Amino acid sequence: MKFHVMTLFPEMVEQGLHTSILGRAMDAGIISVNTVNIRDYSEDKHRHVDDYPYGGGAGMVMAAEPIAKCYEAIAGAINQDGTEAGAKRTRVVYLTPWGRVFDQQLAKELAGEEELVFLCGHYEGVDERVLTEIVTDYVSIGDYVLSGGELPAMVMIDAIARMVPGVLTNEESGETESFMNGLLEYPQYTRPEEWRGQPVPEVLLSGHHAKVAEWRMQRSIDRTVKYRPELMDGVTLDKKSAKYYRELLAKDAEDRQD
Ligand code: 6GU
């Protein structure tokens, strides 16, 4: 899968992604990240890409033409102009706090694309006319304001790439699956067996796989109920886990009465 990122800070995106699991996937040729500097498509000799907002107000606005030129170069390389009838248009994601909030579901969906284009904005925004012309998806990574679209693009690329077949090893996908059941991750422990007076839970040392699995499932439920109770609505539990969950809720209700 190929990610194209239109940005004013290409080195930030490259350095952030060329590491760990994604770095390994790039070296293996499973994914690639092509950063394109919008400034290379500036219209003037000072390489400006922004201008004052019509109507006044604080800050600068990224101009339409350098972004359009930058996009056309990428679309040309993808070998489509984005307007041809019948041709499936490559999705273009604009990172913005007013977009649809990114989640695992959208990561999975976007991982099915061959190529994806990201547009990272800066300053006070981007000229609306180029957005309506090239953007297919407006996406936010949460309800807070960041200085630019680079960090959100990197967050999305990481989450999407992990869903691309071959990026994770079998062992790593197994771990993802356990979050994909909709529950939060269970607690993990490594050596030593006792650390500063705190022992590792006995069951994890037992070698009893079914008991370990049951314990982990219950701790995942505990943690999800405690920290993100709203996630429980989207979870399907097996019979044993459902019973544990019912009893946990009953116990919690009882505690609140006391
Ligand atoms: Cl996608 N962009 C910016 N600038 N800020 C954000 C965001 C995106 N998502 C949350 N905050």
Tab-separated table of C-alpha atoms and ligand atoms in Angstrom:
chain	number	residue	atom	x	y	z
A	1	MET	CA	0.000	0.000	0.000
A	2	LYS	CA	1.242	3.435	-0.917
A	3	PHE	CA	0.716	6.547	1.230
A	4	HIS	CA	1.252	9.982	-0.307
A	5	VAL	CA	1.546	12.903	2.096
A	6	MET	CA	1.287	16.526	0.965
A	7	THR	CA	2.990	18.592	3.646
A	8	LEU	CA	5.205	21.574	4.429
A	9	PHE	CA	7.261	19.341	6.761
A	10	PRO	CA	8.164	16.191	4.804
A	11	GLU	CA	11.143	15.324	7.009
A	12	MET	CA	8.900	15.275	10.091
A	13	VAL	CA	6.587	12.716	8.503
A	14	GLU	CA	9.422	10.573	7.117
A	15	GLN	CA	11.360	10.436	10.350
A	16	GLY	CA	8.275	9.717	12.399
A	17	LEU	CA	7.171	6.763	10.293
A	18	HIS	CA	10.453	5.128	9.281
A	19	THR	CA	10.827	3.270	12.552
A	20	SER	CA	9.675	0.180	14.424
A	21	ILE	CA	6.943	-1.909	12.775
A	22	LEU	CA	6.296	0.553	9.930
A	23	GLY	CA	10.007	0.892	9.209
A	24	ARG	CA	10.223	-2.887	8.915
A	25	ALA	CA	7.165	-2.968	6.590
A	26	MET	CA	8.732	-0.274	4.372
A	27	ASP	CA	12.038	-2.152	4.176
A	28	ALA	CA	10.045	-5.257	3.206
A	29	GLY	CA	8.253	-3.282	0.465
A	30	ILE	CA	4.767	-3.945	1.880
A	31	ILE	CA	4.028	-0.257	2.371
A	32	SER	CA	5.673	2.944	1.182
A	33	VAL	CA	5.384	6.573	2.196
A	34	ASN	CA	5.869	9.255	-0.428
A	35	THR	CA	6.084	12.720	1.106
A	36	VAL	CA	5.698	15.689	-1.207
A	37	ASN	CA	6.643	19.205	-0.161
A	38	ILE	CA	3.827	21.596	-1.051
A	39	ARG	CA	6.405	24.408	-1.055
A	40	ASP	CA	8.003	22.839	-4.168
A	41	TYR	CA	4.813	23.871	-6.006
A	42	SER	CA	4.863	27.483	-4.839
A	43	GLU	CA	4.126	30.095	-7.462
A	44	ASP	CA	6.653	32.741	-6.443
A	45	LYS	CA	10.394	33.071	-6.079
A	46	HIS	CA	10.193	33.365	-2.295
A	47	ARG	CA	8.450	29.988	-2.195
A	48	HIS	CA	5.381	31.381	-0.389
A	49	VAL	CA	2.466	29.011	0.008
A	50	ASP	CA	0.178	31.171	2.169
A	51	ASP	CA	-1.545	34.535	1.952
A	52	TYR	CA	-3.819	36.878	3.933
A	53	PRO	CA	-7.428	35.797	4.477
A	54	TYR	CA	-10.122	37.599	2.441
A	55	GLY	CA	-12.447	39.308	4.893
A	56	GLY	CA	-9.619	39.922	7.325
A	57	GLY	CA	-8.789	38.243	10.581
A	58	ALA	CA	-5.764	36.732	12.216
A	59	GLY	CA	-3.341	34.322	10.592
A	60	MET	CA	-2.586	33.182	7.102
A	61	VAL	CA	-4.369	30.808	4.749
A	62	MET	CA	-2.694	28.201	2.553
A	63	ALA	CA	-3.320	29.129	-1.071
A	64	ALA	CA	-5.174	26.817	-3.455
A	65	GLU	CA	-2.778	26.665	-6.406
A	66	PRO	CA	0.377	25.142	-4.824
A	67	ILE	CA	-1.789	22.439	-3.218
A	68	ALA	CA	-3.635	21.752	-6.490
A	69	LYS	CA	-0.313	21.503	-8.385
A	70	CYS	CA	1.114	19.238	-5.709
A	71	TYR	CA	-1.964	17.003	-5.882
A	72	GLU	CA	-1.868	16.873	-9.680
A	73	ALA	CA	1.744	15.711	-9.567
A	74	ILE	CA	0.775	12.881	-7.209
A	75	ALA	CA	-2.384	11.982	-9.154
A	76	GLY	CA	-0.315	11.948	-12.347
A	77	ALA	CA	2.129	9.543	-10.719
A	78	ILE	CA	-0.774	7.344	-9.584
A	79	ASN	CA	-1.694	7.439	-13.269
A	80	GLN	CA	-5.156	8.929	-13.056
A	81	ASP	CA	-6.431	12.469	-13.144
A	82	GLY	CA	-9.157	11.912	-10.595
A	83	THR	CA	-11.917	13.014	-12.928
A	84	GLU	CA	-11.973	10.257	-15.509
A	85	ALA	CA	-15.324	8.496	-15.699
A	86	GLY	CA	-15.318	4.926	-14.451
A	87	ALA	CA	-11.915	5.243	-12.828
A	88	LYS	CA	-12.031	4.646	-9.094
A	89	ARG	CA	-10.760	7.846	-7.552
A	90	THR	CA	-7.920	7.589	-5.030
A	91	ARG	CA	-9.202	8.868	-1.694
A	92	VAL	CA	-7.751	12.163	-0.505
A	93	VAL	CA	-7.861	12.745	3.256
A	94	TYR	CA	-7.745	16.265	4.650
A	95	LEU	CA	-6.760	16.328	8.315
A	96	THR	CA	-8.966	18.761	10.205
A	97	PRO	CA	-10.517	19.051	13.681
A	98	TRP	CA	-13.959	19.290	12.047
A	99	GLY	CA	-13.631	15.965	10.246
A	100	ARG	CA	-15.139	12.582	11.042
A	101	VAL	CA	-13.382	11.200	14.112
A	102	PHE	CA	-10.857	8.510	13.196
A	103	ASP	CA	-11.291	5.073	14.748
A	104	GLN	CA	-10.235	1.427	14.256
A	105	GLN	CA	-13.201	0.850	11.943
A	106	LEU	CA	-12.079	3.612	9.552
A	107	ALA	CA	-8.459	2.391	9.793
A	108	LYS	CA	-9.621	-1.044	8.633
A	109	GLU	CA	-11.682	0.420	5.794
A	110	LEU	CA	-8.859	2.624	4.501
A	111	ALA	CA	-6.392	-0.287	4.706
A	112	GLY	CA	-8.338	-1.788	1.776
A	113	GLU	CA	-7.179	1.000	-0.558
A	114	GLU	CA	-4.190	0.573	-2.906
A	115	GLU	CA	-3.071	4.193	-2.468
A	116	LEU	CA	-4.101	7.009	-0.153
A	117	VAL	CA	-3.341	10.720	-0.290
A	118	PHE	CA	-3.136	12.919	2.814
A	119	LEU	CA	-3.248	16.705	2.802
A	120	CYS	CA	-1.700	18.325	5.889
A	121	GLY	CA	-2.856	21.874	6.482
A	122	HIS	CA	-1.149	24.588	8.496
A	123	TYR	CA	-1.652	28.203	9.512
A	124	GLU	CA	-5.312	29.165	9.900
A	125	GLY	CA	-6.509	26.787	7.227
A	126	VAL	CA	-6.597	26.017	3.526
A	127	ASP	CA	-8.436	27.879	0.761
A	128	GLU	CA	-11.848	26.187	0.663
A	129	ARG	CA	-11.887	25.972	-3.142
A	130	VAL	CA	-9.039	23.473	-3.387
A	131	LEU	CA	-10.597	21.360	-0.621
A	132	THR	CA	-13.882	21.015	-2.479
A	133	GLU	CA	-11.953	20.151	-5.620
A	134	ILE	CA	-9.624	17.399	-4.362
A	135	VAL	CA	-10.685	16.119	-0.912
A	136	THR	CA	-12.854	12.998	-0.522
A	137	ASP	CA	-12.594	12.494	3.274
A	138	TYR	CA	-12.370	15.001	6.140
A	139	VAL	CA	-10.851	13.311	9.189
A	140	SER	CA	-10.019	14.404	12.751
A	141	ILE	CA	-8.104	12.356	15.321
A	142	GLY	CA	-9.979	13.730	18.332
A	143	ASP	CA	-11.463	16.771	19.985
A	144	TYR	CA	-8.454	18.998	20.523
A	145	VAL	CA	-6.604	21.407	18.258
A	146	LEU	CA	-3.154	20.630	16.839
A	147	SER	CA	-0.807	22.966	14.959
A	148	GLY	CA	-0.961	21.049	11.703
A	149	GLY	CA	-2.069	17.884	9.961
A	150	GLU	CA	1.293	16.063	10.121
A	151	LEU	CA	0.843	14.369	13.489
A	152	PRO	CA	-2.735	13.286	12.646
A	153	ALA	CA	-1.548	11.944	9.258
A	154	MET	CA	1.192	9.961	11.015
A	155	VAL	CA	-1.299	8.612	13.540
A	156	MET	CA	-3.630	7.514	10.739
A	157	ILE	CA	-0.873	5.957	8.630
A	158	ASP	CA	0.378	3.953	11.615
A	159	ALA	CA	-3.099	2.632	12.433
A	160	ILE	CA	-3.955	1.916	8.766
A	161	ALA	CA	-0.629	0.253	7.948
A	162	ARG	CA	-1.083	-2.154	10.881
A	163	MET	CA	-4.260	-3.402	9.156
A	164	VAL	CA	-2.453	-4.127	5.862
A	165	PRO	CA	-1.791	-7.870	5.434
A	166	GLY	CA	1.855	-8.741	6.072
A	167	VAL	CA	2.718	-5.659	8.131
A	168	LEU	CA	2.252	-7.405	11.463
A	169	THR	CA	3.734	-10.793	12.249
A	170	ASN	CA	1.244	-13.522	13.256
A	171	GLU	CA	2.148	-12.931	16.869
A	172	GLU	CA	1.577	-9.166	16.590
A	173	SER	CA	-1.796	-9.603	14.824
A	174	GLY	CA	-2.907	-11.892	17.631
A	175	GLU	CA	-2.375	-9.034	20.052
A	176	THR	CA	-4.290	-6.641	17.844
A	177	GLU	CA	-7.162	-9.113	17.606
A	178	SER	CA	-7.591	-9.035	21.353
A	179	PHE	CA	-8.180	-5.293	21.215
A	180	MET	CA	-10.308	-5.755	18.116
A	181	ASN	CA	-12.896	-7.663	20.133
A	182	GLY	CA	-13.673	-4.163	21.395
A	183	LEU	CA	-12.174	-4.556	24.860
A	184	LEU	CA	-9.118	-2.811	26.261
A	185	GLU	CA	-5.862	-4.730	26.602
A	186	TYR	CA	-5.323	-6.863	29.720
A	187	PRO	CA	-2.347	-6.143	32.062
A	188	GLN	CA	1.049	-7.547	31.045
A	189	TYR	CA	3.990	-8.674	33.181
A	190	THR	CA	7.579	-9.717	32.500
A	191	ARG	CA	10.537	-10.729	34.685
A	192	PRO	CA	11.287	-10.493	37.549
A	193	GLU	CA	8.612	-12.626	39.172
A	194	GLU	CA	8.526	-10.206	42.108
A	195	TRP	CA	9.293	-6.511	41.590
A	196	ARG	CA	9.577	-4.135	44.586
A	197	GLY	CA	7.360	-6.348	46.629
A	198	GLN	CA	4.757	-6.839	43.892
A	199	PRO	CA	4.357	-10.403	42.617
A	200	VAL	CA	3.170	-11.393	39.156
A	201	PRO	CA	-0.397	-12.794	39.357
A	202	GLU	CA	-0.114	-16.483	40.190
A	203	VAL	CA	-2.244	-17.742	37.300
A	204	LEU	CA	0.231	-16.376	34.718
A	205	LEU	CA	2.944	-18.641	36.110
A	206	SER	CA	0.706	-21.721	36.085
A	207	GLY	CA	1.202	-22.701	32.453
A	208	HIS	CA	-2.542	-23.403	32.322
A	209	HIS	CA	-3.509	-21.798	28.993
A	210	ALA	CA	-7.279	-21.873	29.450
A	211	LYS	CA	-7.037	-20.339	32.909
A	212	VAL	CA	-4.646	-17.653	31.630
A	213	ALA	CA	-7.051	-16.836	28.773
A	214	GLU	CA	-9.986	-16.595	31.176
A	215	TRP	CA	-8.031	-14.386	33.588
A	216	ARG	CA	-6.975	-12.066	30.738
A	217	MET	CA	-10.511	-11.811	29.407
A	218	GLN	CA	-11.790	-10.882	32.869
A	219	ARG	CA	-9.062	-8.265	33.415
A	220	SER	CA	-9.894	-6.794	29.953
A	221	ILE	CA	-13.533	-6.548	31.003
A	222	ASP	CA	-12.581	-4.976	34.382
A	223	ARG	CA	-10.407	-2.394	32.672
A	224	THR	CA	-12.942	-1.548	29.974
A	225	VAL	CA	-15.754	-1.167	32.529
A	226	LYS	CA	-13.554	1.033	34.705
A	227	TYR	CA	-11.964	3.296	32.078
A	228	ARG	CA	-14.185	3.180	28.953
A	229	PRO	CA	-17.602	1.793	29.981
A	230	GLU	CA	-19.205	3.108	26.777
A	231	LEU	CA	-17.095	0.615	24.757
A	232	MET	CA	-18.994	-2.287	26.363
A	233	ASP	CA	-22.018	-1.508	24.164
A	234	GLY	CA	-20.174	-2.654	21.035
A	235	VAL	CA	-18.734	-5.842	22.523
A	236	THR	CA	-19.930	-9.415	22.066
A	237	LEU	CA	-18.900	-11.730	24.886
A	238	ASP	CA	-18.873	-15.526	25.030
A	239	LYS	CA	-21.158	-17.154	27.595
A	240	LYS	CA	-18.599	-17.359	30.395
A	241	SER	CA	-17.403	-13.763	29.892
A	242	ALA	CA	-20.974	-12.478	29.693
A	243	LYS	CA	-21.695	-14.115	33.046
A	244	TYR	CA	-18.569	-12.510	34.533
A	245	TYR	CA	-19.643	-9.116	33.161
A	246	ARG	CA	-23.191	-9.444	34.573
A	247	GLU	CA	-21.783	-10.327	37.986
A	248	LEU	CA	-19.334	-7.419	37.832
A	249	LEU	CA	-22.172	-4.989	37.048
A	250	ALA	CA	-24.285	-6.439	39.869
A	251	LYS	CA	-21.354	-6.077	42.274
A	252	ASP	CA	-20.744	-2.469	41.148
A	253	ALA	CA	-24.437	-1.626	41.619
A	254	GLU	CA	-24.337	-3.135	45.103
A	255	ASP	CA	-21.181	-1.121	45.995
A	256	ARG	CA	-22.886	2.098	44.917
A	257	GLN	CA	-25.822	1.365	47.253
A	258	ASP	CA	-23.564	1.086	50.321
B	1	6GU	CL1	-6.828	16.116	11.828
B	1	6GU	N1	-5.844	18.462	12.526
B	1	6GU	C1	-5.565	19.428	13.404
B	1	6GU	N2	-4.917	20.519	12.998
B	1	6GU	N3	-5.925	19.354	14.671
B	1	6GU	C2	-6.558	18.250	15.040
B	1	6GU	C3	-6.879	17.211	14.185
B	1	6GU	C4	-6.481	17.348	12.902
B	1	6GU	N4	-7.534	16.247	14.861
B	1	6GU	C5	-7.629	16.689	16.089
B	1	6GU	N5	-7.061	17.905	16.222
